[in-house]
XYZ file of C-alpha atoms in Angstrom:
345
model
C -3.360 -10.247 -5.647
C -4.600 -11.085 -9.202
C -6.002 -8.180 -11.301
C -9.540 -8.378 -12.554
C -8.111 -8.681 -16.202
C -6.153 -11.753 -15.146
C -9.295 -13.342 -13.735
C -11.174 -12.596 -16.867
C -8.435 -14.027 -19.095
C -5.613 -16.000 -17.288
C -2.787 -14.887 -19.744
C -0.112 -15.587 -17.183
C -1.231 -19.188 -16.589
C -1.321 -19.831 -20.325
C 2.165 -18.492 -20.715
C 3.341 -20.755 -17.936
C 1.525 -23.734 -19.434
C 3.798 -23.402 -22.593
C 6.896 -22.572 -20.793
C 8.334 -25.970 -21.204
C 7.901 -25.712 -24.991
C 9.573 -22.351 -25.182
C 12.860 -23.970 -23.671
C 12.455 -27.008 -25.754
C 12.108 -25.076 -29.027
C 15.312 -23.229 -28.135
C 17.102 -26.440 -27.189
C 15.943 -28.196 -30.426
C 17.110 -25.366 -32.588
C 20.532 -25.657 -30.931
C 20.750 -29.385 -31.261
C 19.756 -29.233 -34.890
C 22.484 -26.665 -35.617
C 20.151 -23.936 -37.017
C 22.069 -21.043 -35.557
C 25.406 -22.517 -36.523
C 24.111 -22.992 -40.042
C 22.817 -19.489 -40.398
C 26.052 -17.976 -38.940
C 28.140 -19.987 -41.329
C 26.179 -19.028 -44.388
C 26.404 -15.357 -43.501
C 23.003 -14.586 -45.160
C 19.296 -15.439 -44.881
C 18.173 -18.885 -45.808
C 14.584 -20.254 -46.528
C 13.027 -22.897 -44.413
C 13.420 -25.335 -47.416
C 17.149 -24.681 -47.700
C 17.602 -25.033 -43.874
C 15.649 -28.299 -43.856
C 17.613 -29.790 -46.679
C 21.048 -28.887 -45.195
C 20.079 -30.169 -41.733
C 18.198 -33.259 -43.034
C 14.900 -32.340 -41.506
C 11.329 -32.203 -42.854
C 10.407 -28.891 -44.502
C 7.067 -28.663 -42.527
C 8.638 -29.307 -39.151
C 11.457 -26.912 -39.837
C 9.208 -24.203 -40.848
C 7.141 -24.520 -37.758
C 10.293 -24.473 -35.512
C 11.752 -21.431 -37.340
C 8.490 -19.494 -36.982
C 8.563 -20.215 -33.251
C 12.136 -19.073 -32.957
C 11.053 -15.797 -34.643
C 8.251 -15.591 -31.955
C 10.999 -16.097 -29.340
C 13.169 -13.402 -30.957
C 15.940 -15.901 -31.597
C 15.557 -15.508 -35.343
C 14.585 -12.578 -37.783
C 13.047 -13.079 -41.128
C 12.539 -11.085 -44.381
C 10.141 -11.848 -47.093
C 11.280 -12.430 -50.654
C 8.753 -13.301 -53.327
C 6.190 -14.506 -50.666
C 8.803 -16.746 -48.979
C 10.453 -16.118 -45.449
C 14.176 -16.104 -45.320
C 15.646 -16.505 -41.811
C 18.774 -15.153 -40.041
C 20.114 -15.061 -36.541
C 19.352 -12.272 -34.116
C 22.442 -10.772 -32.335
C 21.443 -12.583 -29.214
C 21.536 -15.906 -30.967
C 24.715 -15.049 -32.962
C 26.623 -14.247 -29.626
C 25.272 -16.970 -27.356
C 23.871 -19.793 -29.334
C 26.602 -20.678 -31.979
C 29.661 -22.781 -31.536
C 32.107 -20.291 -33.032
C 31.199 -17.449 -30.737
C 33.673 -16.977 -27.754
C 30.637 -16.302 -25.573
C 28.834 -19.436 -26.665
C 26.229 -20.863 -24.200
C 25.600 -23.706 -26.535
C 26.910 -26.425 -24.125
C 24.706 -25.185 -21.428
C 21.670 -25.518 -23.702
C 22.721 -29.007 -24.738
C 23.253 -30.154 -21.195
C 19.803 -28.708 -20.025
C 18.108 -30.414 -23.105
C 19.781 -33.787 -22.608
C 19.929 -33.980 -18.787
C 17.994 -31.348 -16.865
C 14.967 -31.615 -19.079
C 14.796 -35.325 -18.585
C 14.974 -34.987 -14.795
C 12.235 -32.304 -14.849
C 9.637 -34.956 -15.884
C 10.068 -36.403 -12.389
C 9.481 -33.252 -10.387
C 6.205 -34.431 -8.941
C 7.960 -37.598 -7.621
C 10.833 -35.485 -6.266
C 8.551 -33.268 -4.400
C 6.540 -36.135 -2.908
C 9.770 -38.037 -1.933
C 12.044 -35.217 -1.109
C 15.008 -36.786 -2.993
C 16.837 -36.850 -6.268
C 15.575 -38.730 -9.228
C 18.672 -40.706 -10.373
C 17.045 -44.004 -10.000
C 14.096 -43.125 -12.219
C 16.063 -41.296 -14.898
C 19.084 -43.487 -15.264
C 18.774 -46.571 -12.937
C 21.660 -45.308 -10.699
C 20.848 -44.495 -7.075
C 24.252 -44.273 -5.216
C 26.361 -41.177 -5.616
C 24.846 -37.804 -6.460
C 26.512 -37.175 -9.701
C 27.161 -40.654 -11.009
C 24.131 -40.142 -13.266
C 25.847 -37.074 -14.923
C 29.218 -38.863 -15.209
C 27.931 -42.202 -16.450
C 30.023 -41.733 -19.628
C 33.081 -39.620 -20.720
C 30.977 -37.793 -23.244
C 28.494 -36.711 -20.681
C 31.285 -35.682 -18.206
C 32.728 -33.405 -21.006
C 29.249 -31.971 -21.611
C 28.758 -31.262 -18.000
C 32.293 -29.625 -17.849
C 31.533 -27.414 -20.851
C 28.244 -26.513 -19.297
C 30.055 -25.338 -16.162
C 32.328 -23.320 -18.410
C 29.390 -21.439 -19.637
C 28.355 -20.478 -16.153
C 31.951 -19.415 -15.361
C 32.183 -17.408 -18.557
C 29.089 -15.357 -17.549
C 29.494 -14.937 -13.893
C 32.945 -15.602 -12.384
C 34.797 -12.276 -13.194
C 32.098 -10.426 -11.327
C 32.396 -12.761 -8.372
C 36.193 -12.589 -8.227
C 36.156 -8.793 -8.241
C 33.448 -8.641 -5.468
C 36.235 -8.785 -2.917
C 39.864 -7.656 -2.827
C 41.450 -11.062 -3.180
C 44.984 -9.905 -4.132
C 46.453 -10.774 -0.705
C 45.914 -14.380 -1.386
C 48.927 -15.795 -3.212
C 48.142 -19.537 -3.132
C 44.486 -20.520 -3.999
C 42.680 -23.877 -4.191
C 39.562 -24.282 -6.230
C 37.913 -27.306 -4.571
C 35.593 -29.108 -7.119
C 37.154 -26.977 -9.862
C 35.705 -29.073 -12.706
C 36.930 -27.830 -15.980
C 39.326 -25.232 -14.582
C 37.533 -22.361 -16.086
C 37.675 -20.271 -12.864
C 41.299 -21.187 -12.465
C 42.114 -19.843 -15.911
C 40.353 -16.675 -15.111
C 42.034 -16.397 -11.731
C 45.451 -16.742 -13.332
C 44.678 -14.072 -15.801
C 43.553 -11.653 -13.049
C 46.255 -12.404 -10.514
C 49.421 -13.424 -12.503
C 51.644 -13.415 -9.442
C 49.670 -16.212 -7.686
C 49.040 -19.940 -8.174
C 45.762 -21.746 -8.188
C 45.232 -25.504 -7.861
C 42.288 -27.221 -9.386
C 41.199 -30.046 -7.115
C 38.680 -32.608 -8.310
C 38.123 -36.314 -9.084
C 40.901 -37.984 -11.128
C 38.696 -38.506 -14.235
C 37.691 -34.923 -14.165
C 41.308 -33.616 -13.783
C 42.414 -35.825 -16.653
C 39.660 -34.500 -18.950
C 40.299 -30.973 -17.873
C 44.136 -31.370 -18.623
C 43.464 -32.887 -21.970
C 40.736 -30.597 -23.343
C 40.136 -27.415 -21.488
C 43.320 -26.215 -19.821
C 46.526 -25.023 -21.481
C 49.190 -27.329 -20.110
C 51.924 -24.647 -20.528
C 50.451 -22.366 -17.825
C 52.425 -23.188 -14.700
C 50.351 -20.977 -12.599
C 47.497 -23.582 -12.781
C 48.250 -26.755 -10.776
C 46.208 -29.945 -10.568
C 45.423 -32.208 -7.616
C 43.450 -35.426 -7.861
C 41.248 -36.404 -5.028
C 37.765 -36.678 -3.321
C 37.337 -33.565 -1.211
C 35.377 -35.677 1.407
C 38.080 -38.199 1.702
C 41.446 -36.772 0.809
C 43.621 -34.034 2.246
C 43.377 -30.469 0.737
C 46.407 -28.818 -0.848
C 47.939 -26.040 1.061
C 46.406 -22.727 0.218
C 45.669 -19.300 1.572
C 42.297 -19.207 -0.024
C 39.973 -21.977 -0.677
C 37.192 -21.466 -3.273
C 33.953 -23.629 -3.622
C 32.298 -22.486 -6.899
C 28.753 -23.769 -7.291
C 29.492 -26.771 -4.964
C 27.529 -26.328 -1.872
C 24.106 -26.315 -3.558
C 24.832 -29.905 -4.314
C 25.077 -31.132 -0.758
C 22.985 -31.214 2.493
C 23.889 -29.049 5.530
C 25.946 -31.873 7.240
C 28.233 -32.388 4.283
C 28.655 -28.654 3.728
C 29.662 -28.239 7.442
C 32.020 -31.264 7.028
C 33.801 -29.553 4.048
C 33.918 -26.238 5.711
C 35.485 -27.687 8.933
C 38.004 -29.469 6.821
C 38.985 -26.247 5.188
C 39.090 -24.390 8.449
C 41.576 -26.982 9.791
C 43.668 -26.668 6.613
C 43.786 -22.805 6.820
C 46.467 -20.901 8.569
C 45.357 -17.759 10.498
C 44.551 -15.076 7.965
C 43.373 -17.713 5.432
C 39.852 -17.988 4.165
C 37.191 -19.673 2.285
C 34.997 -18.157 -0.492
C 31.687 -19.688 -1.563
C 30.152 -18.765 -5.002
C 26.437 -19.558 -4.975
C 23.095 -18.028 -5.899
C 21.385 -16.680 -2.800
C 17.821 -16.910 -2.021
C 16.174 -13.792 -0.303
C 15.877 -14.196 3.391
C 12.284 -15.109 3.220
C 12.954 -17.493 0.322
C 10.247 -15.692 -1.675
C 12.703 -14.816 -4.462
C 14.517 -14.355 -6.675
C 12.599 -16.664 -9.099
C 15.740 -17.914 -11.041
C 17.244 -19.109 -7.782
C 13.932 -20.771 -6.643
C 13.855 -22.712 -9.857
C 17.422 -23.664 -9.526
C 16.600 -25.046 -6.021
C 14.062 -27.289 -7.668
C 16.758 -28.467 -10.056
C 18.895 -29.274 -7.053
C 15.952 -31.304 -5.565
C 15.765 -33.180 -8.841
C 19.447 -33.965 -9.225
C 21.301 -33.614 -5.946
C 20.878 -33.875 -2.149
C 21.406 -30.142 -1.840
C 19.451 -26.908 -2.170
C 19.923 -23.101 -2.692
C 20.249 -21.139 0.489
C 19.904 -17.624 1.913
C 22.882 -15.568 3.009
C 22.141 -16.202 6.659
C 22.134 -20.013 6.174
C 25.590 -19.852 4.531
C 26.769 -17.529 7.330
C 25.469 -19.991 9.967
C 27.515 -22.897 8.305
C 30.594 -20.745 8.121
C 30.400 -19.689 11.736
C 29.725 -23.279 12.835
C 33.037 -24.347 11.179
C 34.805 -21.599 12.967
C 35.102 -18.818 10.345
C 34.728 -15.131 11.378
C 34.702 -11.798 9.481
C 32.030 -13.188 7.244
C 30.775 -10.905 4.479
C 28.529 -11.500 1.457
C 28.652 -9.571 -1.755
C 25.916 -9.530 -4.540
C 27.025 -8.970 -8.082
C 23.686 -8.102 -9.596
C 23.703 -11.161 -11.584
C 22.734 -14.870 -10.830
C 25.762 -15.692 -8.552
C 27.074 -13.948 -5.580
C 29.934 -14.678 -3.128
C 30.487 -15.017 0.748
C 33.901 -14.871 2.240
C 34.922 -16.073 5.593
C 38.385 -15.693 7.384
C 40.135 -17.691 9.973
């Protein structure tokens, strides 16, 4: 129920109205390289100096810098009536290329791709389907629009690396997975989860299974070739046999697909498993009534725009696992955006 104060002055609605400008201001600062420049300089710079070095207008830059101060992405100090800007700790850690915790690829992907799709949310809700045709002129495969060029594929893979860096250690420690010596990461993309697994379980091997073009890119750019604990297998997980494994992992895969295709993949894994083997799904779970959490609800809208899938409740994932034959199913929350559910044969 709204408070009387909200009804007198709709502060919340006005904040929501400008929500897209909040994200776009952050994305623009990332794309222009503002945070990188300030990090490299090591000291505060004026709006004029920043504009000159980044080949932007002084007026436009000053407005953006002020907005970033309001968003607590930048700090400022006054020198002779002129503002000098520097990164906050948050921006220095997460929005600069040089930081080992950089989320810059995630922000670039959202700016170039997700933001573009979001303009078609009204049509997506009316039609109940993804918006590839409107955004890119491609209407066939779900992720063809994302992979329409090598550069965009690499951007997507780096974006997935950002997710892996933030969440996968918590997910991989949610269960005792040490009994599984041979693991297969189905749809393993950049191999970020595989690298983490290899560091956590040095006596095991993990196979990254993905499309040939993804595997080739991962080998060239994102995986150390000398690590013989990480193996590669090219294929389409709907069409080709799975490598032999004790544990199969689907990380952020099932929310891309409808229930029938999820069940198809789970049944295929079940048939590939030996008794005692299992499957683990890494996803963001909706509450059972689907009335939260908000980040997962918004992510489900993103899935509507870009895939044929959706975010699901724990019970919905358990139902799919049981339909495929898995038992001893257990879900674990990490307290962050992603959680895990494990089923055994």
